[in-house]
Amino acid sequence: MNQKYEPKILALLCTYCTYTAADMAGSMRLQYPPNVRVVKLLCTGKVDVAYLLEAFRAGADAVMVSGCEIGDCHFLEGNLRAKERVEHAKSLLDELGLGSGRLEMFHIGASDAPKWAAAVEQMNRRALELGPNPLGRRATGPARPSEELTR
Amino acid sequence: MIVAKRKPFAEIVQAAEPFHRVMVVGCGTCVAVCLTGGEKEAGILAAQLDIAAQMAGRDQVFEVACVERQCDREFLDELTEAFDGCDAMLSLACGAGIQYLAERFPRTPVLAGVDTTMIGVNSAVGMWDEKCRACRSCLLTLTGGYCPIVLCPKNQINGPCGGAREGKCETDPERDCVWNLIWQRLEGSGRLEVLKSIQAPRDHSIRNLPLKQVHPAYQRRYSAHD
């Protein structure tokens, strides 16, 4: 690869905690890798295994999910569900050979901007160590549903 | 409901390897409820297979379809157009659904993506317990609603074997003796006298052949000389 490898990192963030922390990190002028793409969710309980696999199919080098600290979920247990799903998705990534290291769950409170910056640093370092996603940057659509086929 | 478990990923990959276009077919009933073979699980498996194929450099396409029930002919008909051009179908239905799918599309290789494990209940989120072996001669009226065929390792139908200690089975100290449970429940409902009836030996030969069942209202329709 001639071009310098800059990992593409997807971050799925809860609006009540980590998204606010990421916003605060900006206000605080904290420096962290700019190659993280943030998607704001109402709660990490919305995260599904299908989304995580789709991110890797689309070429993400690493995916981070970050919700509230344990016990602090606005919806009581959305972050706990996300934690279980991320663990399950990690096992699926291991069995298919991509490796679970590219995916991680974090718990970062709304006031914890430095923790957010550190988490991005950590995932960026990990993505650099693991190298590019072998699927590359090809634009891949989702597996086609039957409606499309019958059209 | 019928409970199934997804086969090991390596086994599925190996089965699908010879085919270019593979349709992963989910089933929207029992296997969807047990989080094994519904539309979502079909999509997840297709995504996994797609990533694995790309990483291995195999030219494969995985498509997803899901029908309400693979054990009903009218629902399988929905797949007729969708499957056109597919080299194989990977079914995530129970054993009955997989067989019916193969019967409906006899020229298409049908691969099994799950192992059917039991008839069970959803005892907690993401957890199932076996409750029935479909033995065709139900004793539950006489056993307080506990099935000794499933819950007794010796399948005792006329009382305990005598090996239980403090209400636990001699095969496993963690396992409750089902005959102890049966006694307690019947005693609690004032029905201990039902235990006095003796059950005849079970006819296991009836399970050697596949069963065909016709509802009484449809007997005329299927009788040979009508």
Coordinates of C-alpha atoms in Angstrom, one line a residue:
Chain A
M1 CA 0.0 0.0 0.0
N2 CA 1.5 3.3 -1.1
Q3 CA -0.9 5.5 0.8
K4 CA -0.4 5.9 4.5
Y5 CA -2.9 3.7 6.4
E6 CA -5.3 5.9 8.3
P7 CA -7.8 3.6 10.1
K8 CA -11.5 4.3 9.5
I9 CA -13.2 4.0 12.9
L10 CA -17.0 4.0 13.4
A11 CA -18.3 5.1 16.8
L12 CA -21.9 4.4 17.8
L13 CA -22.5 6.7 20.7
C14 CA -25.4 7.2 23.2
T15 CA -26.7 10.8 23.0
Y16 CA -27.1 11.0 26.8
C17 CA -23.5 10.2 27.7
T18 CA -20.6 9.6 25.3
Y19 CA -21.9 11.9 22.6
T20 CA -22.1 14.7 25.1
A21 CA -18.6 13.8 26.3
A22 CA -17.3 13.9 22.7
D23 CA -19.0 17.3 22.3
M24 CA -17.3 18.5 25.5
A25 CA -14.0 17.1 24.2
G26 CA -14.3 19.6 21.3
S27 CA -15.1 22.5 23.7
M28 CA -12.1 21.6 25.8
R29 CA -9.9 21.5 22.6
L30 CA -8.8 18.0 23.5
Q31 CA -6.7 16.4 20.8
Y32 CA -7.6 12.9 19.5
P33 CA -7.4 11.1 16.2
P34 CA -9.7 12.8 13.6
N35 CA -10.5 9.5 11.7
V36 CA -13.4 8.5 13.9
R37 CA -16.9 8.8 12.4
V38 CA -19.5 9.4 15.1
V39 CA -23.1 8.1 14.8
K40 CA -25.4 9.4 17.5
L41 CA -28.0 7.0 18.9
L42 CA -30.8 7.6 21.3
C43 CA -29.4 4.8 23.4
T44 CA -26.8 2.1 22.8
G45 CA -29.6 -0.4 23.4
K46 CA -30.4 0.4 19.8
V47 CA -27.2 -1.3 18.7
D48 CA -27.8 -4.5 16.9
V49 CA -25.3 -7.3 15.9
A50 CA -26.5 -6.8 12.3
Y51 CA -25.3 -3.1 12.3
L52 CA -21.9 -4.1 13.7
L53 CA -21.3 -6.7 11.0
E54 CA -22.6 -4.3 8.3
A55 CA -20.0 -1.8 9.4
F56 CA -17.2 -4.2 8.8
R57 CA -18.8 -5.4 5.5
A58 CA -18.7 -1.7 4.5
G59 CA -15.0 -1.5 5.2
A60 CA -14.7 -0.1 8.8
D61 CA -11.3 -0.9 10.3
A62 CA -12.6 -0.7 13.8
V63 CA -16.0 -0.1 15.5
M64 CA -16.5 1.3 19.0
V65 CA -19.8 1.4 20.8
S66 CA -19.9 3.7 23.8
G67 CA -22.8 4.0 26.3
C68 CA -23.4 5.2 29.8
E69 CA -21.6 3.9 32.8
I70 CA -23.1 0.7 34.2
G71 CA -26.2 1.7 36.3
D72 CA -26.5 5.1 34.6
C73 CA -28.5 4.2 31.5
H74 CA -31.3 6.7 30.8
F75 CA -33.5 3.7 29.8
L76 CA -32.2 1.7 32.7
E77 CA -30.5 -1.2 30.9
G78 CA -29.9 -0.3 27.3
N79 CA -26.1 -0.1 27.8
L80 CA -26.2 -3.6 29.4
R81 CA -28.0 -5.0 26.4
A82 CA -25.5 -3.3 24.1
K83 CA -22.7 -4.9 26.2
E84 CA -24.1 -8.3 25.7
R85 CA -24.6 -7.8 21.9
V86 CA -21.1 -6.4 21.4
E87 CA -19.7 -9.5 23.2
H88 CA -21.8 -11.7 20.9
A89 CA -20.7 -9.8 17.8
K90 CA -17.1 -10.2 19.0
S91 CA -17.6 -14.0 19.1
L92 CA -19.1 -13.9 15.5
L93 CA -16.1 -11.8 14.3
D94 CA -13.7 -14.4 15.8
E95 CA -15.4 -17.3 14.2
L96 CA -15.5 -15.7 10.8
G97 CA -11.8 -14.9 11.0
L98 CA -11.9 -11.1 11.1
G99 CA -11.0 -11.1 14.8
S100 CA -12.9 -9.6 17.8
G101 CA -10.2 -6.9 18.5
R102 CA -11.6 -4.6 15.9
L103 CA -14.8 -4.1 18.0
E104 CA -15.0 -2.7 21.5
M105 CA -17.6 -1.5 24.0
F106 CA -16.9 1.5 26.2
H107 CA -18.8 3.1 29.1
I108 CA -18.1 6.9 29.2
G109 CA -20.2 9.4 31.1
A110 CA -21.3 12.7 29.8
S111 CA -18.7 14.6 31.9
D112 CA -15.8 12.4 30.9
A113 CA -14.4 14.0 27.8
P114 CA -10.8 12.9 28.5
K115 CA -12.0 9.3 28.8
W116 CA -13.6 9.7 25.3
A117 CA -10.3 11.1 23.8
A118 CA -8.4 8.2 25.4
A119 CA -10.8 5.6 24.1
V120 CA -10.4 6.9 20.5
E121 CA -6.6 6.9 20.9
Q122 CA -6.9 3.3 22.1
M123 CA -9.0 2.1 19.2
N124 CA -6.9 4.0 16.7
R125 CA -3.7 2.4 18.1
R126 CA -5.4 -1.0 18.0
A127 CA -6.6 -0.5 14.4
L128 CA -3.1 0.5 13.4
E129 CA -1.7 -2.6 15.0
L130 CA -4.3 -4.9 13.3
G131 CA -3.9 -3.2 9.9
P132 CA -6.6 -2.4 7.4
N133 CA -9.8 -4.4 7.2
P134 CA -9.1 -7.1 4.6
L135 CA -12.4 -6.3 2.9
G136 CA -11.0 -2.9 1.9
R137 CA -12.9 0.2 1.1
R138 CA -15.3 -1.3 -1.4
A139 CA -18.9 0.1 -1.1
T140 CA -21.0 -2.9 -0.2
G141 CA -24.7 -2.9 0.1
P142 CA -26.6 -5.0 2.6
A143 CA -27.4 -8.6 1.7
R144 CA -30.3 -8.2 -0.7
P145 CA -33.7 -8.9 0.7
S146 CA -36.1 -11.0 -1.2
E147 CA -38.3 -8.1 -2.2
E148 CA -35.5 -6.7 -4.4
L149 CA -35.0 -10.1 -6.1
T150 CA -38.6 -10.5 -6.9
R151 CA -38.9 -7.1 -8.5
Chain B
M1 CA -42.1 -24.4 20.5
I2 CA -39.4 -26.1 18.5
V3 CA -35.9 -24.9 19.5
A4 CA -32.9 -25.0 17.3
K5 CA -29.2 -24.1 17.5
R6 CA -27.1 -22.6 14.7
K7 CA -24.5 -25.1 13.3
P8 CA -20.8 -24.3 13.9
F9 CA -19.8 -21.6 11.4
A10 CA -17.0 -23.7 9.9
E11 CA -19.4 -26.5 9.1
I12 CA -21.8 -24.0 7.3
V13 CA -18.9 -22.4 5.4
Q14 CA -17.7 -25.8 4.2
A15 CA -21.3 -26.8 3.1
A16 CA -21.8 -23.6 1.2
E17 CA -18.3 -23.4 -0.3
P18 CA -19.1 -25.2 -3.6
F19 CA -21.9 -22.7 -4.5
H20 CA -21.7 -19.2 -6.0
R21 CA -25.1 -17.8 -5.2
V22 CA -26.5 -19.0 -1.9
M23 CA -29.9 -17.9 -0.5
V24 CA -30.0 -17.9 3.3
V25 CA -33.7 -18.7 4.1
G26 CA -35.0 -17.9 7.5
C27 CA -38.2 -19.1 9.1
G28 CA -40.4 -16.6 10.9
T29 CA -42.0 -18.9 13.5
C30 CA -40.3 -21.2 16.1
V31 CA -36.7 -20.6 15.1
A32 CA -37.3 -16.8 15.0
V33 CA -38.6 -16.9 18.6
C34 CA -35.6 -18.9 19.8
L35 CA -33.3 -16.3 18.1
T36 CA -31.7 -18.8 15.8
G37 CA -33.2 -18.7 12.3
G38 CA -35.5 -15.7 11.9
E39 CA -35.1 -12.9 9.4
K40 CA -32.6 -11.1 11.6
E41 CA -30.5 -14.2 12.2
A42 CA -30.6 -15.0 8.5
G43 CA -29.2 -11.5 7.7
I44 CA -26.5 -11.8 10.4
L45 CA -25.4 -15.2 9.1
A46 CA -25.4 -13.9 5.5
A47 CA -23.2 -11.0 6.5
Q48 CA -20.8 -13.3 8.4
L49 CA -20.6 -15.7 5.4
D50 CA -20.1 -12.7 3.0
I51 CA -17.2 -11.3 5.1
A52 CA -15.6 -14.8 5.4
A53 CA -15.9 -15.4 1.7
Q54 CA -14.4 -12.1 0.8
M55 CA -11.5 -12.6 3.2
A56 CA -10.9 -16.1 1.7
G57 CA -11.1 -14.7 -1.9
R58 CA -14.1 -16.8 -2.8
D59 CA -16.5 -15.4 -5.3
Q60 CA -19.8 -16.0 -3.5
V61 CA -23.0 -14.0 -3.1
F62 CA -25.3 -14.5 -0.1
E63 CA -28.9 -13.4 -0.3
V64 CA -31.5 -13.3 2.4
A65 CA -35.1 -14.4 2.4
C66 CA -37.5 -15.3 5.1
V67 CA -40.9 -16.9 5.0
E68 CA -43.5 -17.1 7.8
R69 CA -43.2 -20.8 8.1
Q70 CA -41.1 -23.2 6.1
C71 CA -43.3 -26.1 7.2
D72 CA -46.3 -24.7 5.2
R73 CA -46.5 -25.1 1.5
E74 CA -48.3 -21.8 0.8
F75 CA -45.5 -19.8 2.5
L76 CA -42.8 -21.7 0.5
D77 CA -44.4 -20.6 -2.7
E78 CA -43.4 -17.1 -1.9
L79 CA -39.8 -18.1 -2.5
T80 CA -40.4 -19.3 -6.1
E81 CA -39.3 -16.1 -7.8
A82 CA -36.8 -15.0 -5.2
F83 CA -34.8 -18.2 -5.4
D84 CA -34.5 -18.1 -9.2
G85 CA -30.8 -18.4 -10.2
C86 CA -29.6 -19.4 -6.8
D87 CA -27.2 -22.3 -6.7
A88 CA -28.2 -23.4 -3.2
M89 CA -30.5 -22.6 -0.3
L90 CA -29.2 -22.5 3.3
S91 CA -32.2 -23.1 5.5
L92 CA -32.3 -21.9 9.1
A93 CA -35.6 -23.7 9.8
C94 CA -36.1 -26.7 12.0
G95 CA -35.6 -30.2 10.5
A96 CA -39.3 -30.2 9.3
G97 CA -38.9 -26.9 7.5
I98 CA -35.6 -27.9 5.9
Q99 CA -37.1 -31.1 4.5
Y100 CA -40.2 -29.3 3.2
L101 CA -38.1 -26.7 1.5
A102 CA -36.0 -29.4 -0.1
E103 CA -39.3 -31.1 -1.2
R104 CA -40.6 -27.8 -2.7
F105 CA -37.4 -27.1 -4.6
P106 CA -36.1 -30.6 -5.5
R107 CA -33.5 -29.5 -8.0
T108 CA -31.8 -27.0 -5.7
P109 CA -29.3 -28.2 -3.1
V110 CA -30.8 -27.4 0.3
L111 CA -28.2 -27.0 3.2
A112 CA -29.0 -27.2 6.9
G113 CA -27.8 -24.2 8.9
V114 CA -29.2 -25.3 12.2
D115 CA -29.5 -28.4 14.4
T116 CA -33.0 -28.9 15.8
T117 CA -32.5 -29.4 19.5
M118 CA -35.8 -29.8 21.3
I119 CA -39.5 -28.9 22.0
G120 CA -39.1 -26.4 24.8
V121 CA -40.2 -23.3 26.7
N122 CA -38.7 -19.9 26.9
S123 CA -37.6 -20.1 30.5
A124 CA -35.8 -16.7 30.5
V125 CA -34.6 -14.2 27.9
G126 CA -32.3 -16.2 25.6
M127 CA -32.8 -19.4 27.5
W128 CA -34.8 -22.5 26.7
D129 CA -35.7 -25.7 28.6
E130 CA -36.7 -28.9 27.0
K131 CA -40.2 -30.0 28.0
C132 CA -41.5 -32.5 25.5
R133 CA -40.1 -35.4 23.4
A134 CA -43.3 -35.8 21.3
C135 CA -43.6 -39.4 22.5
R136 CA -47.2 -39.6 21.3
S137 CA -48.6 -40.9 24.6
C138 CA -48.8 -38.0 27.0
L139 CA -48.8 -38.8 30.7
L140 CA -48.9 -35.2 32.0
T141 CA -52.5 -35.6 33.4
L142 CA -51.2 -38.2 35.8
T143 CA -47.9 -36.7 36.6
G144 CA -48.9 -33.3 37.8
G145 CA -47.6 -31.6 34.6
Y146 CA -44.0 -32.8 34.9
C147 CA -42.9 -35.1 32.1
P148 CA -40.9 -38.1 33.3
I149 CA -39.8 -38.9 29.8
V150 CA -37.9 -35.7 29.5
L151 CA -37.0 -35.1 33.1
C152 CA -36.2 -38.6 34.4
P153 CA -32.9 -40.0 33.0
K154 CA -34.4 -43.5 33.3
N155 CA -37.7 -42.5 31.8
Q156 CA -39.5 -44.0 34.7
I157 CA -43.3 -43.9 34.3
N158 CA -44.4 -45.7 37.4
G159 CA -42.8 -43.9 40.2
P160 CA -39.2 -43.2 41.3
C161 CA -36.4 -45.7 40.8
G162 CA -35.3 -45.5 44.5
G163 CA -31.9 -43.9 43.8
A164 CA -32.9 -40.4 44.7
R165 CA -31.2 -38.7 47.7
E166 CA -32.9 -35.8 49.4
G167 CA -35.0 -35.0 46.3
K168 CA -32.0 -35.1 43.9
C169 CA -31.3 -37.6 41.1
E170 CA -28.6 -40.2 41.6
T171 CA -27.3 -39.4 38.1
D172 CA -26.6 -35.8 39.0
P173 CA -26.8 -34.2 42.5
E174 CA -27.8 -30.9 40.8
R175 CA -30.8 -32.4 39.1
D176 CA -34.2 -32.6 40.9
C177 CA -35.8 -36.1 41.0
V178 CA -38.8 -35.5 38.8
W179 CA -40.8 -38.1 40.8
N180 CA -40.2 -36.1 43.9
L181 CA -41.5 -33.0 42.1
I182 CA -44.5 -35.0 40.8
W183 CA -45.3 -36.2 44.3
Q184 CA -45.1 -32.7 45.7
R185 CA -47.3 -31.1 43.1
L186 CA -49.9 -33.8 43.2
E187 CA -49.9 -33.6 47.0
G188 CA -50.3 -29.8 46.8
S189 CA -53.3 -30.1 44.6
G190 CA -54.9 -33.0 46.6
R191 CA -54.5 -35.5 43.8
L192 CA -52.1 -38.1 45.2
E193 CA -54.5 -40.9 44.4
V194 CA -53.8 -40.6 40.7
L195 CA -50.4 -42.2 41.4
K196 CA -52.2 -45.5 42.3
S197 CA -52.9 -46.2 38.6
I198 CA -50.2 -48.3 36.9
Q199 CA -49.0 -47.4 33.5
A200 CA -48.6 -50.2 30.9
P201 CA -45.2 -50.6 29.3
R202 CA -44.8 -48.0 26.5
D203 CA -44.9 -49.1 22.9
H204 CA -41.7 -47.7 21.4
S205 CA -42.3 -49.4 18.1
I206 CA -44.8 -46.6 17.2
R207 CA -41.9 -44.2 16.9
N208 CA -40.0 -46.2 14.3
L209 CA -42.2 -44.9 11.4
P210 CA -43.1 -41.4 10.4
L211 CA -46.5 -40.4 11.5
K212 CA -49.2 -39.0 9.3
Q213 CA -52.0 -37.2 11.1
V214 CA -55.3 -36.1 9.6
H215 CA -57.8 -33.9 11.5
P216 CA -61.2 -35.6 11.9
A217 CA -62.9 -32.9 10.0
Y218 CA -60.7 -33.7 6.9
Q219 CA -61.0 -37.5 7.0
R220 CA -63.4 -37.5 4.1
R221 CA -61.1 -35.4 2.0
Y222 CA -58.2 -37.8 2.3
S223 CA -60.0 -41.1 2.4
A224 CA -59.0 -43.3 -0.6
H225 CA -62.5 -44.3 -1.8
D226 CA -64.5 -41.2 -1.5

